[in-house]
Every structure is written in structure tokens, then in C-alpha cells.
Amino acid sequence: MTRFVTSARGQATVELVGILPLAVLVALAVGQLLAAGAARELAGNAAEAGAAAILQGGDPKGQARDALPGWSDDRADIRVAGREVRVRLRPLAVIPGVADRLAATVVADAGPER
């Protein structure tokens, strides 16, 4: 009777090489979603700062810009219309080309004029 002996040597290495690209892709996707969530939070804070500036008679666009971190200078679009402050912030791009699609837009209203 002939026996075939198969060796499992190297099997774990092959499996690791096969799963590694998927693990990297999942890590990048999670990082991009975290960056998008942080951008939404920061945009909300900036919009509220702008609305508070309207109530205090200050510069709403300047206050909203000051509420954002330095890295967001070229990634933020701040618009003031009446008593409404709109902040659009693109997150940092962990995956190229995805940041624009995950941009956060938040609107804060200073309420009715008194």
C-alpha cells in the first residue's frame, strides 16, 4: 500500500500572504471612516462657534475658522447667510479620492433676531 504524505510546511505563510491585503484594506477603510467622523464633529463645532459670534455681534466666519484646527484651512468652506452658518469640511484622505465623498456639512442657526 502506498501512502501519500502531505506536508503542511509553509501553509501558514501562504495564508498570511493571502489575507494581508484584505486586512490592510479594512484598516484603511476604518481609518477613513474615523477621519470622516472627526471632520463632522469639527464642522459642527465650527458652525456653532460662528452662530455664537452672530449672537455676540462678532465675525461669524472668522470665529468658525478659528474653531477649526490648522490642517483644515484648505479643506473647509464656511458660508454665512443671514443668521445661518454653514461649514463644509473634507476629512483627511486615508484612501485617495474618497475624502470629497465623505465631506461633512453642518448648519448652525443663531435663531430669530431679537
PDB file of C-alpha atoms in Angstrom, residues 41-114:
ATOM      1  CA  GLU A  41     -17.578  66.809  14.737  1.00  0.00           C
ATOM      2  CA  LEU A  42     -15.152  69.612  13.919  1.00  0.00           C
ATOM      3  CA  ALA A  43     -17.529  71.125  11.346  1.00  0.00           C
ATOM      4  CA  GLY A  44     -20.317  71.105  13.929  1.00  0.00           C
ATOM      5  CA  ASN A  45     -18.168  72.867  16.498  1.00  0.00           C
ATOM      6  CA  ALA A  46     -17.111  75.483  13.942  1.00  0.00           C
ATOM      7  CA  ALA A  47     -20.685  76.143  12.822  1.00  0.00           C
ATOM      8  CA  GLU A  48     -21.796  76.599  16.425  1.00  0.00           C
ATOM      9  CA  ALA A  49     -18.897  78.971  17.080  1.00  0.00           C
ATOM     10  CA  GLY A  50     -19.975  81.018  14.069  1.00  0.00           C
ATOM     11  CA  ALA A  51     -23.590  81.125  15.241  1.00  0.00           C
ATOM     12  CA  ALA A  52     -22.457  82.217  18.710  1.00  0.00           C
ATOM     13  CA  ALA A  53     -20.443  85.013  17.102  1.00  0.00           C
ATOM     14  CA  ILE A  54     -23.601  86.245  15.383  1.00  0.00           C
ATOM     15  CA  LEU A  55     -25.349  86.416  18.751  1.00  0.00           C
ATOM     16  CA  GLN A  56     -22.415  88.339  20.250  1.00  0.00           C
ATOM     17  CA  GLY A  57     -22.108  90.721  17.315  1.00  0.00           C
ATOM     18  CA  GLY A  58     -18.745  89.332  16.193  1.00  0.00           C
ATOM     19  CA  ASP A  59     -17.368  87.966  12.934  1.00  0.00           C
ATOM     20  CA  PRO A  60     -19.090  84.587  12.385  1.00  0.00           C
ATOM     21  CA  LYS A  61     -16.853  83.460   9.512  1.00  0.00           C
ATOM     22  CA  GLY A  62     -13.697  84.317  11.446  1.00  0.00           C
ATOM     23  CA  GLN A  63     -14.903  82.597  14.612  1.00  0.00           C
ATOM     24  CA  ALA A  64     -15.877  79.472  12.686  1.00  0.00           C
ATOM     25  CA  ARG A  65     -12.441  79.435  11.007  1.00  0.00           C
ATOM     26  CA  ASP A  66     -10.723  79.905  14.397  1.00  0.00           C
ATOM     27  CA  ALA A  67     -12.638  76.926  15.804  1.00  0.00           C
ATOM     28  CA  LEU A  68     -11.107  74.615  13.194  1.00  0.00           C
ATOM     29  CA  PRO A  69      -7.640  73.043  13.528  1.00  0.00           C
ATOM     30  CA  GLY A  70      -4.805  74.260  11.322  1.00  0.00           C
ATOM     31  CA  TRP A  71      -4.793  71.262   8.963  1.00  0.00           C
ATOM     32  CA  SER A  72      -8.299  72.134   7.802  1.00  0.00           C
ATOM     33  CA  ASP A  73      -7.517  75.579   6.351  1.00  0.00           C
ATOM     34  CA  ASP A  74      -7.700  74.435   2.740  1.00  0.00           C
ATOM     35  CA  ARG A  75     -10.316  71.767   3.440  1.00  0.00           C
ATOM     36  CA  ALA A  76     -13.053  73.981   4.911  1.00  0.00           C
ATOM     37  CA  ASP A  77     -15.727  76.041   3.207  1.00  0.00           C
ATOM     38  CA  ILE A  78     -17.537  78.470   5.508  1.00  0.00           C
ATOM     39  CA  ARG A  79     -20.588  80.418   4.381  1.00  0.00           C
ATOM     40  CA  VAL A  80     -22.719  82.859   6.320  1.00  0.00           C
ATOM     41  CA  ALA A  81     -26.214  83.733   5.113  1.00  0.00           C
ATOM     42  CA  GLY A  82     -28.241  85.903   7.436  1.00  0.00           C
ATOM     43  CA  ARG A  83     -28.199  84.214  10.835  1.00  0.00           C
ATOM     44  CA  GLU A  84     -27.134  80.835   9.462  1.00  0.00           C
ATOM     45  CA  VAL A  85     -23.581  79.490   9.370  1.00  0.00           C
ATOM     46  CA  ARG A  86     -22.785  76.581   7.044  1.00  0.00           C
ATOM     47  CA  VAL A  87     -19.466  74.736   7.392  1.00  0.00           C
ATOM     48  CA  ARG A  88     -18.351  72.062   4.926  1.00  0.00           C
ATOM     49  CA  LEU A  89     -15.220  70.170   5.898  1.00  0.00           C
ATOM     50  CA  ARG A  90     -13.438  67.476   3.888  1.00  0.00           C
ATOM     51  CA  PRO A  91     -11.688  64.888   6.059  1.00  0.00           C
ATOM     52  CA  LEU A  92      -8.068  63.908   5.652  1.00  0.00           C
ATOM     53  CA  ALA A  93      -7.707  61.382   2.858  1.00  0.00           C
ATOM     54  CA  VAL A  94      -6.609  57.993   4.119  1.00  0.00           C
ATOM     55  CA  ILE A  95      -7.909  56.456   0.883  1.00  0.00           C
ATOM     56  CA  PRO A  96      -7.230  58.762  -2.098  1.00  0.00           C
ATOM     57  CA  GLY A  97     -10.340  60.135  -3.801  1.00  0.00           C
ATOM     58  CA  VAL A  98     -12.735  59.280  -1.001  1.00  0.00           C
ATOM     59  CA  ALA A  99     -12.427  62.427   1.135  1.00  0.00           C
ATOM     60  CA  ASP A 100     -14.673  64.546  -1.112  1.00  0.00           C
ATOM     61  CA  ARG A 101     -17.441  61.975  -0.920  1.00  0.00           C
ATOM     62  CA  LEU A 102     -17.274  61.894   2.879  1.00  0.00           C
ATOM     63  CA  ALA A 103     -17.273  65.670   3.381  1.00  0.00           C
ATOM     64  CA  ALA A 104     -19.338  66.833   6.345  1.00  0.00           C
ATOM     65  CA  THR A 105     -21.701  69.792   6.023  1.00  0.00           C
ATOM     66  CA  VAL A 106     -23.180  71.238   9.192  1.00  0.00           C
ATOM     67  CA  VAL A 107     -25.530  74.193   9.529  1.00  0.00           C
ATOM     68  CA  ALA A 108     -25.965  76.201  12.722  1.00  0.00           C
ATOM     69  CA  ASP A 109     -28.688  78.811  13.090  1.00  0.00           C
ATOM     70  CA  ALA A 110     -28.378  81.723  15.501  1.00  0.00           C
ATOM     71  CA  GLY A 111     -32.147  81.775  15.865  1.00  0.00           C
ATOM     72  CA  PRO A 112     -34.565  84.617  15.283  1.00  0.00           C
ATOM     73  CA  GLU A 113     -33.327  88.145  15.564  1.00  0.00           C
ATOM     74  CA  ARG A 114     -34.293  89.827  18.835  1.00  0.00           C
TER      75      ARG A 114
END
